[in-house]
């Protein structure tokens, strides 16, 4: 029996975009389009056998991601609002030139500020600037205390009012709740200061390595399931300074569209050729690799090496990378994978070991495992894990290892204690409890948000939940209203996100209790009505969601 | 009773003015900019009204063989 691929999904009665060969157009990605024993006529009229379609889609069934697009009216109004804002900005700039725009004593010099960036900074960002860079005065655990500020001249200057607001903290990267100033981690860190001092005062290759670093490297390697690991003092610098050591001109790098700024900086610094593939789209990745291998370098020689750079959990989208398929592609074409697990280490997987644990993949399949200790371990710094030869190479050739000051003892001890708790080596099941609590919180929060009717992006298991609000004024309004209701969140607009997709990002934590989440969801429901945030057109589950 | 009715109407109007300010991004502008854009949008509305009255209405009436008698 042959059928034409229908637009309407059999299983759900809603409007779904067409999915042809893995690319989805408007609508959310749904994966149960074809049943088992039918052959299909695809868009070009050729008959495809169902077996390879099923193989393509079978694994997609496990990916529970959604990137719902808004209605046409919302998109149009967003653009119109932005154009109005630009018109207002130009009129403002024409009549009232701000003090910073006039540059004195700079005749015959190139202007200091780039035109569009400075315009955006002064006439769009400045108006809602009170929602960012908010100073805190307590430990950013499950609640945080914000210092209140007011601006009397629309964002040019700020003054402190002297009062403080204690808010529920939905903005800190505190996935496993280790951001505490009391408890075993804090006690161990204080003891390590007594023993080793405040800082190491030296790079690793001079006098900056102490017993804690060696222990941490061994423990990290055991945690990840790889042969060896190397740690650095700064997470951003781990990417930016190690990619130039691993790559050189003549290498090809294929990086995801939405990779972090540290990766992009490191790649540009290295001088390798960079090709970008569409976010989490394995078909496009395969096409790009095929083209690159066929064409080779611009001078005709084959590429020295091909490296695919991914992130475990993307911090602005909340999506989880499709690792099994990409590992298949890598084995087929002989490429290497560099996996940046900054947000996923500790936060995903049954045992908190990251994306490899989440999918049940052998970590030795991924060539370079990179991550940071900033998010789940409550500390600072980064690591790279992999084979012994890779780590020995990095110990000899990495810029961050040779020149950057090494990790301070208290910071190292915090990671050691928290990692031991997560692995269960301290004898309690505190680590497992935290991982389970985080997973439970994530599922509950995402399901409740879908029930409320706001659009959220990403995989249903990722603890990063971006809620789309599309307009700058709504980002400002939501952040201000939530602060008044004692919830602290982070809003994200251009240039961190595409210009029409402003979002509010919730970072869930194992430290949040159900009551706190319920309060936050109730406030979000009220705000969704009063500010008009309920853009979702998916059918809403009206049953009570269990925790 | 009239007071509660009036309050309800005012609440309704305030809510929708707030939504209008948010959608057109006038929420984060200064008062003089808001007045300018209100005037600008009102002028566009008047132009649209004039266009509908003088061009669109007779045209669509003619399509349905419907004479407008004033």
XYZ file of C-alpha atoms in Angstrom, chain A:
547
model
C 0.000 0.000 0.000
C 1.505 3.299 -0.981
C 0.454 6.528 0.635
C 1.548 10.082 0.116
C 3.199 11.476 3.185
C 0.400 13.346 4.826
C 0.698 16.602 6.600
C -1.623 15.657 9.396
C -0.159 13.464 11.998
C -2.178 10.351 12.745
C -1.453 10.272 16.402
C -2.157 13.829 17.411
C -4.867 15.848 15.815
C -3.019 19.124 15.665
C -1.349 20.960 12.831
C 2.169 19.715 12.398
C 4.765 20.976 9.993
C 6.016 18.746 7.238
C 8.987 16.631 8.028
C 10.856 15.672 4.923
C 14.268 14.055 5.205
C 14.864 15.300 8.663
C 14.303 18.993 8.085
C 11.293 20.362 9.819
C 9.485 23.453 8.727
C 7.024 25.400 10.789
C 5.606 23.535 13.728
C 7.184 21.299 16.249
C 9.196 18.254 15.401
C 7.039 15.174 15.794
C 8.386 11.833 14.962
C 5.572 9.371 14.442
C 4.742 10.232 10.866
C 5.010 6.858 9.164
C 3.704 3.505 10.271
C 5.629 0.300 9.852
C 4.486 -1.363 6.674
C 3.880 1.328 4.165
C 6.054 2.725 1.458
C 5.867 6.403 0.814
C 6.054 8.766 -2.103
C 8.084 11.705 -0.999
C 7.972 15.283 -2.213
C 9.932 14.646 -5.408
C 7.742 11.771 -6.460
C 10.229 8.981 -5.945
C 9.182 5.996 -3.934
C 11.186 5.431 -0.784
C 11.163 2.153 0.954
C 10.006 2.377 4.488
C 12.939 0.628 6.018
C 15.390 3.479 5.794
C 12.727 5.998 6.719
C 12.014 3.971 9.793
C 15.679 3.745 10.651
C 15.908 7.477 10.296
C 12.891 8.126 12.442
C 13.184 5.276 14.869
C 15.945 6.905 16.777
C 14.210 10.257 16.445
C 11.351 8.843 18.469
C 13.574 9.031 21.480
C 14.262 12.710 21.029
C 11.649 14.615 22.874
C 12.519 18.105 21.792
C 10.252 20.881 20.704
C 10.974 24.225 19.099
C 7.518 25.549 18.518
C 7.135 28.536 16.211
C 4.752 31.353 17.164
C 1.706 32.502 15.233
C 2.147 34.770 12.231
C 0.561 37.667 14.093
C 3.095 37.382 16.899
C 5.982 37.322 14.459
C 4.631 40.332 12.533
C 3.964 42.349 15.667
C 7.415 41.546 16.978
C 9.009 42.907 13.825
C 6.722 45.963 13.811
C 7.513 46.715 17.429
C 11.211 46.463 16.741
C 10.949 48.799 13.734
C 9.061 51.322 15.867
C 11.823 51.101 18.436
C 14.438 51.750 15.760
C 12.465 54.771 14.485
C 12.235 56.155 18.004
C 15.922 55.521 18.508
C 16.868 57.376 15.337
C 14.655 60.344 16.205
C 16.157 60.397 19.690
C 19.667 60.247 18.311
C 18.886 63.028 15.851
C 17.557 65.496 18.370
C 19.356 64.641 21.587
C 22.906 63.495 21.044
C 24.077 61.734 24.215
C 27.298 62.717 25.909
C 29.014 59.418 25.065
C 28.401 59.788 21.346
C 30.535 62.901 20.957
C 34.217 62.073 20.848
C 36.533 64.919 21.716
C 40.054 65.455 20.336
C 39.656 62.690 17.788
C 39.865 64.497 14.443
C 41.095 62.278 11.617
C 40.672 59.168 13.741
C 38.400 56.214 13.063
C 35.271 56.330 15.271
C 35.523 54.503 18.563
C 32.177 52.742 18.410
C 30.714 50.507 15.715
C 27.530 52.139 14.421
C 24.844 49.496 14.878
C 26.242 48.069 18.074
C 26.454 51.419 19.799
C 22.984 52.360 18.550
C 21.571 49.119 19.903
C 23.402 49.547 23.182
C 22.206 53.095 23.704
C 18.618 52.956 22.487
C 17.423 49.419 23.072
C 19.546 47.772 25.761
C 19.904 50.920 27.844
C 16.145 51.229 28.344
C 15.847 47.883 30.096
C 19.346 47.811 31.563
C 18.023 47.518 35.097
C 17.185 43.875 34.410
C 20.820 42.834 33.979
C 23.981 43.078 36.052
C 21.970 43.068 39.258
C 24.220 42.933 42.322
C 23.538 40.231 44.872
C 24.464 40.121 48.510
C 23.997 36.549 49.581
C 25.059 33.078 48.528
C 23.160 32.271 45.310
C 21.571 29.059 46.552
C 17.881 28.323 46.098
C 17.145 31.891 47.242
C 19.224 34.952 46.572
C 19.134 38.502 47.945
C 19.206 41.272 45.365
C 20.220 44.843 46.038
C 17.545 47.176 44.727
C 18.485 49.891 42.286
C 16.547 52.721 40.686
C 17.330 54.737 37.624
C 16.135 58.301 37.365
C 17.329 58.993 33.833
C 16.052 55.951 31.948
C 19.034 53.688 32.310
C 22.083 55.946 31.988
C 22.881 55.854 35.720
C 21.711 53.789 38.683
C 21.458 54.452 42.398
C 21.059 51.989 45.234
C 17.961 52.498 47.329
C 19.480 50.727 50.306
C 16.856 47.994 50.474
C 17.344 44.360 49.569
C 14.909 41.784 48.190
C 15.105 38.110 48.960
C 14.049 36.201 45.845
C 13.640 32.642 44.688
C 16.653 31.973 42.535
C 15.772 30.627 39.107
C 18.763 32.167 37.384
C 21.923 30.627 38.845
C 23.585 27.582 37.360
C 23.164 25.590 40.494
C 21.960 22.311 39.051
C 22.829 20.002 41.904
C 22.473 22.538 44.656
C 26.120 22.697 45.680
C 26.069 26.490 45.961
C 25.973 26.418 49.731
C 28.085 28.239 52.248
C 27.606 25.552 54.914
C 27.992 21.806 54.726
C 30.745 19.286 53.989
C 32.052 21.062 50.861
C 32.477 24.370 52.669
C 34.142 22.736 55.680
C 36.609 20.849 53.501
C 37.388 23.987 51.503
C 38.147 25.959 54.667
C 40.442 23.178 55.875
C 42.282 23.165 52.569
C 42.907 26.910 52.912
C 44.544 26.264 56.286
C 46.679 23.571 54.700
C 47.555 24.958 51.265
C 46.961 28.702 51.422
C 44.616 30.944 49.501
C 46.087 30.618 45.996
C 48.825 28.751 44.204
C 50.683 31.829 42.879
C 52.079 30.023 39.873
C 51.120 28.263 36.647
C 50.875 24.493 36.683
C 54.177 23.905 34.972
C 56.196 25.984 37.395
C 55.388 25.682 41.074
C 51.602 25.609 40.881
C 50.767 21.902 41.039
C 49.849 20.530 44.419
C 48.495 17.199 45.597
C 44.906 18.419 45.211
C 45.346 18.956 41.476
C 46.738 15.475 40.927
C 43.962 13.954 42.997
C 41.348 15.967 41.130
C 42.666 14.908 37.750
C 42.574 11.236 38.749
C 39.088 11.599 40.207
C 37.795 13.437 37.129
C 39.110 10.700 34.863
C 37.389 8.087 37.016
C 34.168 10.154 37.090
C 34.034 10.469 33.326
C 35.185 6.942 32.556
C 38.220 7.984 30.480
C 41.909 7.295 30.765
C 43.135 10.651 31.992
C 42.033 14.239 32.569
C 43.584 17.672 32.955
C 42.055 20.573 34.882
C 42.317 24.301 34.351
C 41.519 27.297 36.493
C 38.920 28.894 34.225
C 36.126 27.249 32.241
C 35.947 29.800 29.419
C 39.710 29.682 29.010
C 39.635 25.876 28.794
C 37.881 26.187 25.443
C 39.479 29.355 24.222
C 43.047 28.319 24.956
C 43.028 24.597 24.226
C 41.377 24.646 20.835
C 44.357 26.572 19.417
C 46.679 23.854 20.743
C 44.647 21.079 19.157
C 43.968 22.726 15.814
C 45.981 24.576 13.230
C 45.438 25.967 9.734
C 44.719 23.000 7.464
C 42.284 21.371 9.875
C 38.553 21.428 9.377
C 36.187 22.189 12.212
C 32.459 21.601 11.918
C 30.726 23.379 14.732
C 27.111 23.635 15.701
C 25.257 26.825 14.884
C 24.537 27.681 18.495
C 27.880 26.972 20.082
C 29.102 29.056 22.944
C 31.252 32.171 22.534
C 34.259 30.463 24.163
C 34.311 27.790 21.462
C 33.972 30.353 18.682
C 36.772 32.406 20.181
C 39.059 29.380 20.458
C 38.312 28.334 16.890
C 39.021 31.763 15.481
C 42.245 31.891 17.435
C 43.390 28.548 16.092
C 43.217 29.474 12.414
C 41.424 26.288 11.322
C 38.716 26.348 8.672
C 35.282 26.524 10.271
C 32.068 25.226 8.774
C 28.773 25.557 10.588
C 25.908 23.080 10.551
C 22.316 23.697 11.522
C 21.534 23.282 15.148
C 21.400 19.612 16.120
C 20.675 18.599 12.537
C 22.526 15.369 11.788
C 21.474 15.277 8.129
C 22.998 18.655 7.466
C 26.105 17.657 9.395
C 26.535 14.593 7.224
C 26.087 16.660 4.078
C 28.665 19.186 5.228
C 31.184 16.459 6.035
C 30.630 14.750 2.704
C 31.150 17.984 0.784
C 34.217 18.849 2.793
C 35.856 15.463 2.315
C 35.119 15.453 -1.396
C 36.494 18.960 -1.949
C 39.396 18.892 0.483
C 41.342 22.005 1.400
C 41.204 25.020 -0.936
C 44.648 24.129 -2.246
C 43.507 20.626 -3.152
C 45.137 18.600 -0.391
C 43.023 16.526 2.017
C 42.233 17.982 5.438
C 44.729 17.299 8.214
C 41.940 16.364 10.565
C 38.212 16.910 10.890
C 36.820 17.858 14.273
C 33.118 18.085 15.107
C 32.419 20.415 18.039
C 29.232 19.957 20.020
C 27.772 20.975 23.296
C 26.037 18.522 25.612
C 23.215 20.805 26.659
C 22.980 24.081 24.781
C 22.621 26.844 27.284
C 20.293 29.126 25.337
C 18.086 26.489 23.739
C 17.846 23.795 26.361
C 18.311 21.104 23.741
C 20.363 17.969 24.238
C 22.738 16.966 21.457
C 21.916 13.907 19.334
C 25.034 12.090 20.344
C 24.406 8.489 19.147
C 23.802 9.576 15.564
C 26.753 11.909 15.531
C 29.018 9.167 16.830
C 27.850 6.962 13.956
C 28.644 9.730 11.500
C 32.047 10.267 13.067
C 32.939 6.605 12.800
C 31.762 6.484 9.207
C 33.854 9.445 8.068
C 36.851 9.222 10.380
C 36.311 12.515 12.193
C 36.855 13.408 15.857
C 34.346 14.732 18.364
C 34.907 17.487 20.919
C 32.037 17.520 23.386
C 31.590 20.570 25.594
C 29.641 19.367 28.609
C 29.589 22.633 30.502
C 25.909 22.442 31.354
C 25.320 18.719 31.102
C 27.980 17.282 33.413
C 26.347 16.439 36.712
C 22.941 17.519 35.479
C 22.059 14.783 32.974
C 22.325 11.039 33.136
C 21.284 8.504 35.721
C 24.517 8.859 37.643
C 25.203 12.456 36.757
C 28.062 11.611 34.415
C 26.782 13.788 31.571
C 25.422 13.190 28.096
C 27.278 9.903 27.590
C 25.576 8.536 30.671
C 22.259 9.957 29.478
C 22.418 7.945 26.248
C 24.364 4.990 27.619
C 27.318 5.540 25.298
C 30.840 4.450 26.108
C 32.742 7.676 26.922
C 35.747 6.331 25.056
C 33.762 6.816 21.838
C 33.943 10.566 22.296
C 37.496 11.650 21.633
C 37.669 14.835 23.684
C 35.358 15.375 26.632
C 35.463 18.908 27.938
C 33.449 20.433 30.734
C 33.390 23.003 33.465
C 33.104 22.753 37.201
C 31.178 26.001 37.437
C 27.660 24.701 37.067
C 26.976 21.421 38.815
C 29.939 21.301 41.185
C 29.499 24.773 42.613
C 33.036 25.843 41.925
C 35.120 27.263 39.079
C 37.381 25.863 36.425
C 37.298 23.443 33.534
C 38.624 20.050 32.544
C 39.409 18.067 29.452
C 39.194 14.278 29.527
C 40.302 11.755 26.957
C 42.981 9.250 26.112
C 46.336 9.314 27.860
C 48.174 10.446 24.739
C 45.795 13.389 24.266
C 46.190 14.544 27.850
C 49.958 14.158 27.767
C 49.980 16.271 24.607
C 47.895 18.927 26.318
C 50.113 18.926 29.370
C 53.013 19.783 27.130
C 51.354 22.130 24.663
C 48.321 23.814 26.206
C 48.511 27.563 26.733
C 46.282 27.419 29.783
C 48.470 24.784 31.425
C 51.748 26.551 30.766
C 50.876 30.145 31.436
C 47.638 30.519 33.334
C 47.611 30.497 37.086
C 46.398 27.179 38.408
C 43.253 26.468 40.366
C 43.210 27.720 43.930
C 43.219 25.054 46.696
C 39.794 25.916 48.110
C 38.251 25.776 44.651
C 39.897 22.414 43.965
C 38.785 21.011 47.291
C 35.188 22.113 46.656
C 35.180 20.163 43.410
C 36.769 17.139 45.062
C 34.204 17.005 47.834
C 31.225 17.602 45.562
C 32.427 15.053 43.019
C 32.877 12.468 45.745
C 29.353 13.197 46.958
C 27.954 12.790 43.446
C 29.826 9.536 42.880
C 28.726 8.214 46.267
C 32.284 7.803 47.525
C 31.552 9.582 50.783
C 29.321 6.720 51.854
C 25.944 8.471 51.718
C 23.419 8.491 48.918
C 23.286 12.296 48.931
C 24.562 12.440 45.377
C 21.941 10.092 43.971
C 19.266 11.989 45.874
C 20.341 15.264 44.318
C 20.465 13.837 40.803
C 17.004 12.335 41.186
C 15.636 15.532 42.682
C 16.941 17.541 39.745
C 15.438 15.126 37.219
C 12.111 15.203 39.005
C 12.102 18.995 39.235
C 12.936 19.272 35.547
C 10.163 16.977 34.379
C 7.587 18.562 36.639
C 8.501 22.132 35.768
C 8.511 21.528 32.037
C 5.229 19.674 32.069
C 3.581 22.348 34.163
C 4.877 25.079 31.854
C 3.459 23.215 28.871
C 0.175 22.984 30.735
C 0.203 26.732 31.432
C 0.635 27.307 27.721
C 3.910 29.174 27.282
C 6.362 28.200 24.564
C 9.517 26.597 25.895
C 12.349 25.269 23.808
C 14.430 22.210 24.271
C 14.451 18.618 25.392
C 12.094 17.549 28.117
C 14.956 16.349 30.330
C 17.225 19.369 30.212
C 17.317 21.513 33.361
C 17.754 24.687 31.301
C 14.260 25.938 30.432
C 14.075 28.928 28.059
C 10.614 30.472 27.940
C 10.044 32.531 24.817
C 8.702 36.034 25.089
C 9.922 37.398 21.718
C 9.830 41.157 22.477
C 12.394 43.223 24.370
C 9.734 45.071 26.291
C 8.291 41.777 27.440
C 11.700 40.592 28.629
C 11.976 43.790 30.665
C 8.401 43.608 31.912
C 8.672 39.940 32.926
C 11.965 40.381 34.772
C 10.704 43.457 36.617
C 7.352 41.912 37.499
C 8.935 38.695 38.692
C 11.392 40.608 40.857
C 8.469 42.433 42.442
C 6.928 39.008 43.152
C 10.255 37.848 44.574
C 11.506 35.570 41.846
C 14.879 36.270 40.261
C 15.306 35.170 36.652
C 17.601 35.934 33.777
C 16.320 37.440 30.540
C 18.196 36.976 27.291
C 17.903 39.025 24.119
C 20.027 39.991 21.152
C 22.984 39.311 20.649
C 22.902 36.183 22.782
C 19.789 34.984 20.945
C 18.366 35.759 17.484
C 16.937 39.230 17.464
C 13.294 38.248 17.387
C 13.499 35.480 19.983
C 13.885 37.130 23.337
C 13.621 34.637 26.138
C 13.529 34.176 29.872
C 15.756 31.349 31.006
C 14.948 29.306 34.093
C 17.758 27.190 35.522
C 16.344 24.519 37.776
C 18.178 23.144 40.731
C 18.116 20.152 43.016
C 17.888 22.657 45.865
C 14.414 23.811 44.811
C 11.522 22.267 46.702
C 8.147 21.507 45.195
C 6.574 24.413 47.103
C 9.028 26.884 45.602
C 8.411 25.557 42.116
C 4.659 25.680 42.649
C 4.877 29.289 43.755
C 6.977 30.175 40.736
C 4.577 28.401 38.382
C 1.577 30.122 39.907
C 3.226 33.518 39.392
C 4.164 32.593 35.823
C 0.565 31.617 35.157
C -0.681 35.012 36.391
C 1.977 36.866 34.446
C 1.169 34.815 31.363
C -2.357 36.185 31.499
C -1.524 39.756 32.389
C 1.366 40.152 29.949
C 0.198 37.902 27.136
C 2.857 35.190 27.139
C 0.752 32.151 26.371
C 1.731 31.725 22.773
C 1.620 27.958 22.596
C -0.846 26.314 20.253
C -0.237 22.759 21.332
C -3.071 20.906 23.050
C -2.839 21.364 26.792
C -2.994 18.495 29.198
C -5.757 19.387 31.638
C -5.006 16.646 34.141
C -3.162 17.368 37.323
C 0.551 16.839 36.839
C 2.094 14.674 39.520
C 5.418 15.563 40.980
